[in-house]
Amino acid sequence: MRTRWASVLAIGLVYFYLAPRCAEAQYPPELQKQMWSAQWITHPDAPQRDAVVLRFRKVIDLPQKPAHFIVHVSADNQFQFYVNQQWVGFGPARADLAHWRYETYDIAPFLRAGKNVLAATVWNFGVLTPLSQISDRTAFVLHGDTDAERAADTNDSWEVEQEKGIHALPTPEQVQRKYYVSEPAELMDGTILDWQWNTDSAPIRGWVKPQPLEYASLLGGALQNDNWQLVPDPLPAMQLQLAPAGSVVRTQGIETASGFPAAPLTVPAHSKISILLDDSHLTTAYPALTVSGGRGATIWLTYAEALFNDKGEKGNRNDIAGKHIEGIFDEFIADGAQNRTFMPLGWKTWRYLQLDIETDADPLQLDKLQSFFTAYPFEERGYFNSSDPSLKPIWDVGWRTARLDAHDTYMDTPYYERMQYIGDTRIQALISYTVAGDDRLARQAIQAFNDSRIPDGLTRSRYPSSVRQIIPTFSLLWVGMVHDFWMYRNDPDFVRAQLPGTRAILDWFLQRQRPDGLLGKIPWWPFVDWGKDFAFGIPPQDKDGGSSIIALQFVEALRNAAEMESALGDKQRAALYRSTADRAATAVYNLCWKQQYGLLADTPAQKHFSQHANILGVLLDVIPHQQQRLVLFDLLSTSGVWVTPGYTGPPLTLATYYFRFYLARAFDHAGMGNMYLSLLDPWRVMIANGMTTWAEQPEPTRSDSHAWSAHPNYDFLTTVAGIRPGASGFSTVKIEPHLGALKHLSAGMPTPKGMVEVEYSAEKSGLKAILNLPGGLSGQLLWQGTTFQLHEGKQALDIPLN
């Protein structure tokens, strides 16, 4: 028997290892559909898992220009793809190995009759690779969509060379200590660089036949001989648009830089100069510097969100006097030829860009500096206009922040991390639904977090990421994120597919619920907010746990999950979730309510108090309705960790910009939505401080662009204009405006059925409202306790004062 099984095993191993290298025709048709005819290829001698930059190319001969020529392209880590020296695209969108993305291009517009050069740069920066990049080894694949395009398939008919002129450089220490895990600094040495690599006239020296690895296979295929499980990228191509490169605001070592960067500038031989440019607002872009001459000249481009004074303070972002630049950089070395364009492989983030140049024996001409803006191609379909002109810049800065923090994933910060965190992403997705009406990036994020779950059931806090980090509280927020999608978008099947993940998360927490209803000590990193006296963002816990804040986040997740289970899943689970939520909510009030102060404490020990516990206590009705307004007025009376005169309660840890998203929800829930506009002072302060995107947290802030602070855009539409779903899938609409002191307001929100548009005029006699609902959508308008039925189409209401 042992001999028989050994023979079977041997035959199976031979088939497993040799079959992928045999002719594709040997496979049964059903298996062929799961595999590509193209092979993953790499350099036969270059490192596969260490830092390397590879160039690939192939010349194909076409009898005529085709109407269409569709190819699928992927790489590990990243690629830039060219056809006949024209940029086609870059990618792949970041994901994990089990869901490795490929991009699809119709390259017919770039082709011609005769010879055509397909070329790609593929890179892996080794230990300096961004933390958001998961990797197996350096490789490239291109697959023709049909037999007509198969001549383009990657195999040993391609060529490859190792690019010796591009290297990643260590991150400066002053940047690294701020937890910089994004794109590394790059060195591009023009004296070594192969400038002809993507032409058919490139020198033969250095080019070799690639090493084929395996035939590329799709996710779910029967034969998987590599780690890349290919899936189509569900996202559109990232925007790439030429934009102004900024204005010169300071020079050193040269009398004037007049006209630059729009006009050329000559840097004399044996010179050392510095040119500081201000783009006037933060951007995410590929800088492209074109130079001529100046062999041996070295050019450093340093990128920064803001300048720093000698104390390391940013101050007003518009001020440059007495300040210097610190940041990630790129280094270019000129080879002396004409019209050499240096562009880093990875896009950069900056408001301020400084060129530091040292020339050798030859003068260097700076021909031009260009900036190619890149981000996810969101369209600003939602709008908000009001009689208060100070709200317009808040909307504009918020939308810019949301744009810059969205690329092939959502990002916490486009400068330092570029990581897709659940806490940030929940808010970013809501902005995407309500302003852009686009849920594709949100779907990607929701599914990625579900795919990230560890055997315990919890999601990773950020994903994709090459380093595992667990924030159990973010897993609870992911349940809320799925619920948000269920309410704002109309795809119950997608939501239903997430329920096994929500169940696994809640099962993990259910196992940690104490007999008294609170949660025990939560391991990993139970981050809530960067409160000033929260230890590394962690709210207080007693020795045996008992955090009221974490228990309240558990309550919210249970209630959200119960609603989804009732409609789409397991009604018994829904009942369990409701009873568990009730038990936890009762425990929070009974054990943490401090009658003396009229506030919830952060633990049953009642020694520490925060806005966070009381915000959630109001939002979830753990604090009785008749006490909610008093609690919120107390929260408003606080300033910093300590309190303003007249407040007699304990010191409170304040919510930062991020958690004030939940503060706004609490005010709305308690019937105090008309006070919302009074909560915007922190955003007005940021604008007065010259910020063009929203900061991560109050000064001193590391990041100047954090989309978790951009929630006023969502608030303007849902709280002030009052447009929100009346039922799941936005199948009905509920409109309840909170104008505060506004006299006039017009706003629009995209929904799955079309635009909902509102216009309000507050007059002495009452409210004039004009509302326009898309076809198939009905709902209600609520105003001062009165409900009005709404129908599709345009309708006008004159509502007298009560």
Short mmCIF file of N, CA, C and O in Angstrom, two decimals, residues 169 187-189 191 267 271-273 289 291 293-301 329-335 342 355-360 362 364 366:
data_model
loop_
_atom_site.label_atom_id
_atom_site.label_comp_id
_atom_site.label_asym_id
_atom_site.label_seq_id
_atom_site.Cartn_x
_atom_site.Cartn_y
_atom_site.Cartn_z
N LEU A 169 17.07 55.35 -1.75
CA LEU A 169 18.00 55.90 -0.77
C LEU A 169 17.36 55.87 0.62
O LEU A 169 16.14 55.92 0.76
N LEU A 187 17.37 57.85 -6.16
CA LEU A 187 18.52 58.38 -6.88
C LEU A 187 18.42 57.97 -8.33
O LEU A 187 18.29 56.77 -8.63
N MET A 188 18.44 58.94 -9.23
CA MET A 188 18.46 58.67 -10.66
C MET A 188 19.74 59.28 -11.22
O MET A 188 19.88 60.51 -11.30
N ASP A 189 20.69 58.40 -11.56
CA ASP A 189 22.01 58.83 -12.04
C ASP A 189 21.98 58.82 -13.56
O ASP A 189 22.06 57.76 -14.19
N THR A 191 24.17 59.62 -15.64
CA THR A 191 25.40 59.17 -16.30
C THR A 191 25.43 57.66 -16.48
O THR A 191 26.26 57.15 -17.24
N VAL A 267 21.97 77.61 -14.50
CA VAL A 267 22.76 77.59 -13.28
C VAL A 267 24.23 77.56 -13.68
O VAL A 267 24.66 76.61 -14.36
N SER A 271 28.60 76.17 -9.18
CA SER A 271 27.64 76.92 -8.36
C SER A 271 26.94 75.98 -7.38
O SER A 271 26.85 74.77 -7.59
N LYS A 272 26.42 76.59 -6.33
CA LYS A 272 25.58 75.88 -5.36
C LYS A 272 24.40 76.78 -5.07
O LYS A 272 24.55 77.83 -4.44
N ILE A 273 23.22 76.40 -5.54
CA ILE A 273 22.05 77.26 -5.41
C ILE A 273 20.89 76.50 -4.80
O ILE A 273 20.88 75.26 -4.75
N LEU A 289 11.39 66.99 -13.99
CA LEU A 289 12.36 68.06 -14.19
C LEU A 289 13.16 67.76 -15.45
O LEU A 289 13.81 66.71 -15.54
N VAL A 291 16.27 68.91 -17.91
CA VAL A 291 17.50 69.69 -17.86
C VAL A 291 18.31 69.44 -19.11
O VAL A 291 18.13 68.44 -19.81
N GLY A 293 22.59 69.83 -20.46
CA GLY A 293 23.97 70.14 -20.11
C GLY A 293 24.27 69.79 -18.66
O GLY A 293 23.60 68.97 -18.02
N GLY A 294 25.33 70.46 -18.13
CA GLY A 294 25.66 70.33 -16.71
C GLY A 294 26.11 68.96 -16.29
O GLY A 294 25.71 68.48 -15.22
N ARG A 295 26.93 68.30 -17.09
CA ARG A 295 27.35 66.94 -16.74
C ARG A 295 27.94 66.92 -15.33
O ARG A 295 28.77 67.75 -14.97
N GLY A 296 27.48 65.95 -14.55
CA GLY A 296 27.97 65.78 -13.18
C GLY A 296 27.25 66.64 -12.17
O GLY A 296 27.49 66.50 -10.96
N ALA A 297 26.35 67.52 -12.62
CA ALA A 297 25.58 68.33 -11.66
C ALA A 297 24.63 67.43 -10.87
O ALA A 297 24.06 66.47 -11.40
N THR A 298 24.46 67.76 -9.60
CA THR A 298 23.55 67.01 -8.74
C THR A 298 22.39 67.91 -8.34
O THR A 298 22.58 69.06 -7.94
N ILE A 299 21.19 67.38 -8.46
CA ILE A 299 19.96 68.12 -8.17
C ILE A 299 19.17 67.34 -7.13
O ILE A 299 18.88 66.16 -7.33
N TRP A 300 18.85 68.00 -6.04
CA TRP A 300 18.01 67.38 -5.01
C TRP A 300 16.65 68.07 -5.03
O TRP A 300 16.57 69.30 -5.00
N LEU A 301 15.60 67.30 -5.06
CA LEU A 301 14.24 67.81 -4.92
C LEU A 301 13.71 67.34 -3.57
O LEU A 301 13.58 66.14 -3.33
N PHE A 329 13.08 63.22 -0.26
CA PHE A 329 13.71 63.90 -1.40
C PHE A 329 13.99 62.90 -2.51
O PHE A 329 13.90 61.68 -2.34
N ASP A 330 14.32 63.42 -3.67
CA ASP A 330 14.86 62.64 -4.78
C ASP A 330 16.15 63.31 -5.23
O ASP A 330 16.30 64.54 -5.11
N GLU A 331 17.07 62.51 -5.74
CA GLU A 331 18.37 63.03 -6.18
C GLU A 331 18.58 62.65 -7.64
O GLU A 331 18.43 61.49 -8.01
N PHE A 332 18.91 63.66 -8.46
CA PHE A 332 19.16 63.44 -9.88
C PHE A 332 20.58 63.88 -10.20
O PHE A 332 21.05 64.91 -9.71
N ILE A 333 21.25 63.12 -11.06
CA ILE A 333 22.59 63.48 -11.52
C ILE A 333 22.53 63.62 -13.03
O ILE A 333 22.15 62.68 -13.75
N ALA A 334 22.91 64.81 -13.53
CA ALA A 334 22.83 65.10 -14.96
C ALA A 334 23.99 64.46 -15.71
O ALA A 334 25.11 64.36 -15.20
N ASP A 335 23.71 64.03 -16.96
CA ASP A 335 24.77 63.40 -17.77
C ASP A 335 25.32 64.33 -18.83
O ASP A 335 26.19 63.94 -19.61
N PHE A 342 13.92 63.93 -15.72
CA PHE A 342 13.98 63.09 -14.53
C PHE A 342 12.60 63.08 -13.86
O PHE A 342 12.07 64.15 -13.51
N LEU A 355 14.52 72.90 -4.76
CA LEU A 355 15.60 72.39 -5.60
C LEU A 355 16.92 72.89 -5.06
O LEU A 355 17.13 74.11 -4.93
N ASP A 356 17.80 71.98 -4.70
CA ASP A 356 19.17 72.31 -4.31
C ASP A 356 20.08 71.74 -5.37
O ASP A 356 20.03 70.53 -5.68
N ILE A 357 20.90 72.59 -5.96
CA ILE A 357 21.67 72.21 -7.15
C ILE A 357 23.14 72.55 -6.93
O ILE A 357 23.48 73.66 -6.51
N GLU A 358 23.98 71.58 -7.25
CA GLU A 358 25.43 71.80 -7.26
C GLU A 358 25.95 71.42 -8.64
O GLU A 358 25.79 70.28 -9.08
N THR A 359 26.55 72.40 -9.34
CA THR A 359 27.09 72.13 -10.67
C THR A 359 28.58 71.88 -10.60
O THR A 359 29.27 72.30 -9.66
N ASP A 360 29.07 71.20 -11.63
CA ASP A 360 30.50 70.92 -11.75
C ASP A 360 31.10 71.91 -12.74
O ASP A 360 30.81 73.10 -12.65
N ASP A 362 30.48 72.36 -15.86
CA ASP A 362 29.60 72.84 -16.94
C ASP A 362 28.35 73.47 -16.36
O ASP A 362 27.81 72.99 -15.35
N LEU A 364 24.39 74.23 -16.03
CA LEU A 364 23.21 73.38 -16.15
C LEU A 364 22.02 74.25 -16.48
O LEU A 364 21.77 75.26 -15.80
N LEU A 366 18.04 74.47 -16.45
CA LEU A 366 16.77 73.91 -16.04
C LEU A 366 15.75 74.29 -17.09
O LEU A 366 15.31 75.43 -17.17
#
